[in-house]
């Protein structure tokens, strides 16, 4: 259409869904899920039905929908169905507590909630606190009945038409948001635009992974993480390849069996999982056939060299470590197939630039540690409603990652830690402050400080230094009780793996806990776990 003001119309659903059918891949399998095989044609129909169903409920361009769904095909239908009519899907972590969903809904002012029945059951009693919400659409996999105040995803879908044109969105329209955890606890809404996924596909996925129609992807990282969203969904769909979805949380046995059964060619994991898989195979003595894999990817935190070597020795396949972020959408510095410097994050991905700068923004010489800043066209538009943080992190074309790095003389980048106190555990952010605040709610806890400690395998786990109230005994039982307490209050992966009882915390004159001193105590004692 040549109406003025429309700009270049572009809708991401076109490339990732419709183009595949146009190219003649209609009969090809896009998604493997349990015993289901979903062709590109069937996927397109479902996507169209979701778009039509939302239109019928009154959804318009720029309305937002919170998507709380496990890695099942309905996630993909909902994500692209919303986007196709210009509605903005916001996939969020499925492992959060009810109050976290209250935050996501009220912060984003989502008009709709598409939610899996299991998770809805946990949060429905809070419904009155979701201020802007108009429709709740429950994705059912069981035969359970729903209450009258919610919609049934599948029955709405069946009633909706299977033909749908893309909305006249612009390439710079908001396409989807992802939430990224901040150091003070509250997650930030990261706004991504319609052109972002294509950029990540054409750079990292095509030029580093060399993804093609021949590939089949499996991501252990869930679709609601930016890492899993690419590896498990839009990389394979953008390449006309296939993806294997797994609803369950990734444990070693499930992942090994899934690889043997569905024979993926590319596997996306985080270092902790590679470590668990290696341990599991060694402990059980089980042998698994991973010969279908041509490459494995690791991201989320730095991959310890020992894991690279063990994995390569056991399965004769390389793990490519690369750094990505929710703001950058996917990986922007990475090792390459046939060009790996073990222990480094690799070189800049084509399509991106990276600099190491000092606190004034001046570029530092080779081998000097500084702040990593990057630029590239799939970096987020910005954070939702966080004007000050936007000014600090998105400076001109450059995004400040918050990571300390140096670059060596050959152009490889080496990770040196976070600029703030945030911890990466199993590839997922854990805010020490949130864990501390939780422990402080326990009746026996007087004071607490949480820091990250490196275990023998160099992976980081949260450790809590706890000062108990007077008269409370420092027992092993109390340790276990506190761990359980955190697991029940917060997303379970945040609990402190190690608890040490101490008599008092090191503090500044103004009463601020000196975390660096705790880290020093750890070093002096050379504790290894
Ligand atoms: C850290 C790494 C060392 C780093 C992500 C791949 O992890 C992802 O996104 P998040 O927003 O976290 C981003 C931060 O995580 N990090 C990630 N990868 C590495 N540190 N080595 C690595 N290989 O602090 C970064 O700033 O959760 C990963 C693709 C998409 C992603 N969103």
Coordinates of N, CA, C and O in Angstrom, one line a residue, residues 442-447 466-474 478 502-503:
X442 N 12.7 -14.9 57.3 CA 12.6 -16.1 58.2 C 12.8 -15.7 59.6 O 13.6 -14.9 59.9
X443 N 12.0 -16.3 60.5 CA 11.9 -15.9 61.9 C 13.3 -16.0 62.6 O 13.5 -15.3 63.6
X444 N 14.2 -16.9 62.2 CA 15.4 -17.1 62.9 C 16.6 -16.3 62.3 O 17.7 -16.4 62.8
X445 N 16.4 -15.6 61.2 CA 17.5 -14.9 60.6 C 17.6 -13.5 61.1 O 16.6 -12.7 61.0
X446 N 18.8 -13.1 61.5 CA 19.0 -11.8 62.0 C 19.5 -10.9 60.8 O 19.0 -9.9 60.5
X447 N 20.6 -11.4 60.2 CA 21.2 -10.7 59.0 C 21.7 -11.6 58.0 O 22.0 -12.8 58.4
X466 N 24.9 -16.2 56.9 CA 23.7 -15.9 57.7 C 24.1 -15.7 59.2 O 24.9 -16.5 59.8
X467 N 23.6 -14.6 59.7 CA 23.8 -14.3 61.2 C 22.4 -14.7 61.8 O 21.4 -14.1 61.5
X468 N 22.4 -15.7 62.7 CA 21.1 -16.2 63.3 C 20.8 -15.3 64.5 O 21.7 -14.7 65.1
X469 N 19.5 -15.3 64.8 CA 19.1 -14.6 66.0 C 19.6 -15.2 67.2 O 19.9 -16.4 67.2
X470 N 19.7 -14.5 68.3 CA 20.3 -15.0 69.5 C 19.5 -16.2 70.0 O 18.3 -16.2 69.9
X471 N 20.3 -17.2 70.4 CA 19.6 -18.4 71.0 C 19.3 -19.5 70.0 O 18.8 -20.6 70.3
X472 N 19.4 -19.1 68.7 CA 19.1 -20.2 67.6 C 20.4 -21.0 67.3 O 21.5 -20.4 67.1
X473 N 20.3 -22.3 67.3 CA 21.4 -23.1 67.1 C 21.8 -23.2 65.7 O 21.0 -23.4 64.8
X474 N 23.2 -23.2 65.4 CA 23.7 -23.3 64.1 C 23.8 -24.8 63.7 O 24.8 -25.4 63.9
X478 N 19.0 -26.6 60.4 CA 18.7 -25.2 60.2 C 19.1 -24.7 58.8 O 18.3 -24.0 58.1
X502 N 27.6 -17.2 60.4 CA 28.7 -16.4 61.0 C 28.2 -15.5 62.1 O 26.9 -15.3 62.2
X503 N 29.1 -14.9 62.9 CA 28.6 -14.2 64.0 C 28.2 -12.7 63.7 O 27.3 -12.2 64.2

